[in-house]
Short mmCIF file of C-alpha atoms in Angstrom, two decimals:
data_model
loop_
_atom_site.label_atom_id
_atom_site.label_comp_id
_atom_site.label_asym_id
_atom_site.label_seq_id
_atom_site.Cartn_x
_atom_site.Cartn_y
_atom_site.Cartn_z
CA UNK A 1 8.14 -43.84 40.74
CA UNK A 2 10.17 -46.41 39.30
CA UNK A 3 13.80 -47.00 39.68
CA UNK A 4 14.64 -46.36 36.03
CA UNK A 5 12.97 -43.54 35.89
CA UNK A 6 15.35 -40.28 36.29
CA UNK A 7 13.80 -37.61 38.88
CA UNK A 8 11.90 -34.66 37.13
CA UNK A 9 13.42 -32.32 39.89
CA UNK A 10 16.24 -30.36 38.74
CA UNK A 11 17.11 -28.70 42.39
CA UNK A 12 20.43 -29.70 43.85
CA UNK A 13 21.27 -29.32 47.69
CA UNK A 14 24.03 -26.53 46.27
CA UNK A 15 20.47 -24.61 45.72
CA UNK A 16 20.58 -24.53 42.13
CA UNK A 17 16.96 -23.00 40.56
CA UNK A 18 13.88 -24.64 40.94
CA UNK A 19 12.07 -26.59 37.51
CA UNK A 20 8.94 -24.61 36.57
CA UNK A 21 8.17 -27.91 34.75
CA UNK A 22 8.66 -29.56 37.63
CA UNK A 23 6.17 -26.99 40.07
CA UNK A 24 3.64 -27.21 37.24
CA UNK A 25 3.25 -31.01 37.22
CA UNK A 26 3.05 -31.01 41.15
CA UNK A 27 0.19 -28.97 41.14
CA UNK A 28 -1.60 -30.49 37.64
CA UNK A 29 -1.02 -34.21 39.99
CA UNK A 30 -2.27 -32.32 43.01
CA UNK A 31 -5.69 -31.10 41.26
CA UNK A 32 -6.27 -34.07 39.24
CA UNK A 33 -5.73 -36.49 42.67
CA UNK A 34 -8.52 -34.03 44.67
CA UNK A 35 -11.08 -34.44 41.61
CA UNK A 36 -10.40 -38.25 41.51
CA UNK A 37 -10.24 -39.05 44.97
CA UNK A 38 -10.96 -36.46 47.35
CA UNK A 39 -8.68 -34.22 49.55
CA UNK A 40 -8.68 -37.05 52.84
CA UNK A 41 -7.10 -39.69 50.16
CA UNK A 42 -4.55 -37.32 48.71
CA UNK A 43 -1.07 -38.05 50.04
CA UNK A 44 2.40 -36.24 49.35
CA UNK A 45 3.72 -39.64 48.42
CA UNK A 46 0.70 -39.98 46.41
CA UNK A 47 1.06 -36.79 44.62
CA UNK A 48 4.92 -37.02 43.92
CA UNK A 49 4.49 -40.57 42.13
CA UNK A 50 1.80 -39.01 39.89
CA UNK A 51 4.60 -36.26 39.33
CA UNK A 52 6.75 -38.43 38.42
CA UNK A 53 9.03 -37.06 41.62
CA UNK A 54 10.21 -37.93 44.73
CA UNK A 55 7.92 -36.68 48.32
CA UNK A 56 11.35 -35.03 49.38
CA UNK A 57 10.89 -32.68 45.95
CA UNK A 58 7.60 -31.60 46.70
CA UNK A 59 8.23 -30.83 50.27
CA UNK A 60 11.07 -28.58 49.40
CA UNK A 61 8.63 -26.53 47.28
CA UNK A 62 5.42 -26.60 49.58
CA UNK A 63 5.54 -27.65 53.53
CA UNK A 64 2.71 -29.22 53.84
CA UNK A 65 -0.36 -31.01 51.90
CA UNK A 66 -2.92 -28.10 52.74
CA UNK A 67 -0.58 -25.07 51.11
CA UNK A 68 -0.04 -27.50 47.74
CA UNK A 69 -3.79 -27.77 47.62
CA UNK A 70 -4.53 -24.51 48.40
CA UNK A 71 -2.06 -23.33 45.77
CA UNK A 72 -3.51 -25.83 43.23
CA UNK A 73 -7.00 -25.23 43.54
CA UNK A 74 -6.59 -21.40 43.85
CA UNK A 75 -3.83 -20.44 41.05
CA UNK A 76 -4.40 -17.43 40.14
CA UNK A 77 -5.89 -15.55 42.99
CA UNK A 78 -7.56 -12.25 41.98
CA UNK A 79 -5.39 -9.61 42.82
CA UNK A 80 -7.97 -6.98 42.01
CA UNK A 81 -11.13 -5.76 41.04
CA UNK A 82 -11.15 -5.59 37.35
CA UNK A 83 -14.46 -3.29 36.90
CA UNK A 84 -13.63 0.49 36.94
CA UNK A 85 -13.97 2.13 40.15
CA UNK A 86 -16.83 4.17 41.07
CA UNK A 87 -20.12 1.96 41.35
CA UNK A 88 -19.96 -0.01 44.75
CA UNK A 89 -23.52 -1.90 43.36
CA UNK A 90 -21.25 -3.45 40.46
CA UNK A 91 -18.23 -4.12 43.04
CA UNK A 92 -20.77 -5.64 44.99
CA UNK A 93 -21.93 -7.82 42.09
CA UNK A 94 -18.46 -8.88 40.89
CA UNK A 95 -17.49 -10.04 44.17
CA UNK A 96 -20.22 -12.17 44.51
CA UNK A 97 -19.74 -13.16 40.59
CA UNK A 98 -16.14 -14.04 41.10
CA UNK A 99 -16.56 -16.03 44.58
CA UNK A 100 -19.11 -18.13 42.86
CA UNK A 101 -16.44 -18.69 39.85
CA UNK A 102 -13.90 -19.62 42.00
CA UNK A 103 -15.94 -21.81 44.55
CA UNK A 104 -17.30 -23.71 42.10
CA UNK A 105 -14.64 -25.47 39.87
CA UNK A 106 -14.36 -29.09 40.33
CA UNK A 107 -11.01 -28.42 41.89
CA UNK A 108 -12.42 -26.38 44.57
CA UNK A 109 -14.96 -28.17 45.81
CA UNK A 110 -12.93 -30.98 46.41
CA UNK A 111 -10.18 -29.42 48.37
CA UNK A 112 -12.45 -26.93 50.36
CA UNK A 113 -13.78 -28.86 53.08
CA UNK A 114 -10.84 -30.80 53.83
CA UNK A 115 -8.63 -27.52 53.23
CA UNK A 116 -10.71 -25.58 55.58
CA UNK A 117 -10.49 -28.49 58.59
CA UNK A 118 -6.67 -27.95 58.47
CA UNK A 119 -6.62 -24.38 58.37
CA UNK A 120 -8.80 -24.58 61.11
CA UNK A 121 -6.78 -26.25 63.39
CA UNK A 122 -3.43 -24.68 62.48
CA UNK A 123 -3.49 -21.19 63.00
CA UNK A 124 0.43 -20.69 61.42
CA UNK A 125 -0.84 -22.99 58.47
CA UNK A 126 -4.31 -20.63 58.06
CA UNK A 127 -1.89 -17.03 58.35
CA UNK A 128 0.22 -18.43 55.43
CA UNK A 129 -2.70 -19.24 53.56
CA UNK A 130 -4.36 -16.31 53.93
CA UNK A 131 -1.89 -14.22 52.68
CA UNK A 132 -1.94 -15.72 49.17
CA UNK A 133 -5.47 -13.60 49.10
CA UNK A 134 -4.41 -9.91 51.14
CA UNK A 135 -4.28 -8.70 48.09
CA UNK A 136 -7.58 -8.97 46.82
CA UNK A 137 -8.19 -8.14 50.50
CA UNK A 138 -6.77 -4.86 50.44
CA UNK A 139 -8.64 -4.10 47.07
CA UNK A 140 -12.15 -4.68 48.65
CA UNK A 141 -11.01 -2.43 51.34
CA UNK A 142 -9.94 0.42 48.96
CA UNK A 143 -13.24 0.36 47.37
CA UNK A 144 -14.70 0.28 50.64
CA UNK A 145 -12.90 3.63 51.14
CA UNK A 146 -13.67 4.78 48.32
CA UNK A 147 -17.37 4.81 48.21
CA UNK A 148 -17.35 6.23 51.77
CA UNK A 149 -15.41 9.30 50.79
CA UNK A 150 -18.29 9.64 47.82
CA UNK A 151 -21.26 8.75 50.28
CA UNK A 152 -22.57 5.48 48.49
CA UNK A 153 -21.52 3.26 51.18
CA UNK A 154 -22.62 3.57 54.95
CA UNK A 155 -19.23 4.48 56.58
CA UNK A 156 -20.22 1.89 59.03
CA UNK A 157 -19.02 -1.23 56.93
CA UNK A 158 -16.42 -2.91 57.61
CA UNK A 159 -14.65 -4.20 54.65
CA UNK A 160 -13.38 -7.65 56.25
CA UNK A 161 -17.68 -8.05 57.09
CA UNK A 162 -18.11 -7.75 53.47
CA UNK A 163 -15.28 -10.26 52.66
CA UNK A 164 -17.11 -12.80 55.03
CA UNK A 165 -20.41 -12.06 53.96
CA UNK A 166 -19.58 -12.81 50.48
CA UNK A 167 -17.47 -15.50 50.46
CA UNK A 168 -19.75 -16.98 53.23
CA UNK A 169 -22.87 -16.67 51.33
CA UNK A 170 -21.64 -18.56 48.20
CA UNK A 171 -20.06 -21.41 50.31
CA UNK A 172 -23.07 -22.15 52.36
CA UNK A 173 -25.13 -22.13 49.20
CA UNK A 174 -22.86 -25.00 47.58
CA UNK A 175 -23.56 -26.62 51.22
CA UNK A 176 -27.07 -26.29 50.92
CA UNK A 177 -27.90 -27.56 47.63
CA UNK A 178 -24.80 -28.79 46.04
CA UNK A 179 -26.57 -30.17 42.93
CA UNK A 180 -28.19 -26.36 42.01
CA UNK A 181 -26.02 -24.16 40.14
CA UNK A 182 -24.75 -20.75 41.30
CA UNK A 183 -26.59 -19.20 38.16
CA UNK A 184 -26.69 -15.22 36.96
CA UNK A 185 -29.64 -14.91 38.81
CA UNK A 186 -28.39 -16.62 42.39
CA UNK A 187 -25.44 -13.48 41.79
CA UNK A 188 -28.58 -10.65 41.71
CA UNK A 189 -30.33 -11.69 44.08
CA UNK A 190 -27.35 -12.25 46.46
CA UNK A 191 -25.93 -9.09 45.37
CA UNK A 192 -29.18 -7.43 46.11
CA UNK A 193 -29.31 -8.05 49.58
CA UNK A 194 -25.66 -7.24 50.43
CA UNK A 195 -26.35 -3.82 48.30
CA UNK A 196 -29.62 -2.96 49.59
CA UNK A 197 -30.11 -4.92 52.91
CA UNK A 198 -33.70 -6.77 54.13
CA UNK A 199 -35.12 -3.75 55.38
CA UNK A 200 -37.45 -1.81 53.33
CA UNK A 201 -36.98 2.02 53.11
CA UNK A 202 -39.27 3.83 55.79
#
């Protein structure tokens, strides 16, 4: 930043209210920097001069470099299923449908592997940002419920399984074939085999 340039940040050490302008253009900086140079190359310092703030500013508002990307490449994490209840094959379907939406913005898939390495090896850093999702968690898990209690769904499944098996499925594909898209059909035919399993019916 240079030295004629006043500080976007309008936070004093009294506490006074953090600038929404100012959290907004830390995480457009953050997201723009993974695109453009990958999560390994993106720096705090590197991030507040694209700000146009100082490293000390966007400490204060995220703690380290793997919660500001997480926050930036996830920001708006689904909070719920928006189908109606009452058809787990759907549920099913829009999981899948909105992992693949999520997993595969430009964003994303430069933060994740880098993202994933620090969560990884930080299991305070992982809890924290984990919990930015336990909602969307916890709405899985109702359904779940749900289609237990009206005998569509073996009352064997756990709902953290079908979390995993979701959000696993779409990130090994991207793994696999990076260059083929997640299409409409990739979503049925994933959705088909969480729904209906590999074995056929006896």
């Amino acid at each position: 930043m240079k030295a004629d340039t006043p500080p976007v940040d309008k936070i004093s050490a009294a506490g006074r209210p953090r600038d929404p302008r100012l959290d907004a253009a830390i995480l457009a900086a953050t997201a723009d920097l993974l695109v453009e140079i990958g999560y390994a190359n993106v720096t705090m310092a590197a991030i507040a001069e694209r700000a146009g703030t100082t490293k000390t500013a966007v400490y204060r508002r995220w703690p380290s470099k793997a919660e500001l990307v997480h926050e930036a490449a996830f920001p708006a994490v689904p909070s719920a299923l928006e189908i109606p209840p009452g058809d787990i094959a759907a549920d099913v379907r829009a999981m899948i449908a909105a992992a693949r939406d999520i997993f595969t913005t430009p964003v994303v898939r430069a933060a994740l592997p880098g993202l994933i390495a620090d969560m990884t090896a930080d299991e305070q850093l992982n809890a924290r940002v984990m919990e930015r999702f336990s909602a969307l968690f916890s709405a899985v898990r109702t359904r779940v419920i749900e289609g237990v209690a009206r005998g569509d769904v073996h009352p064997d499944v756990d709902p953290d399984r079908l979390v995993e098996v979701v959000g696993g499925a779409t990130m090994l594909r991207l793994l696999l074939d990076p260059a083929k898209p997640l299409d409409e059909q990739w979503v049925d035919h994933t959705a088909a085999i969480v729904v209906h399993g590999v074995r056929r019916p006896q």
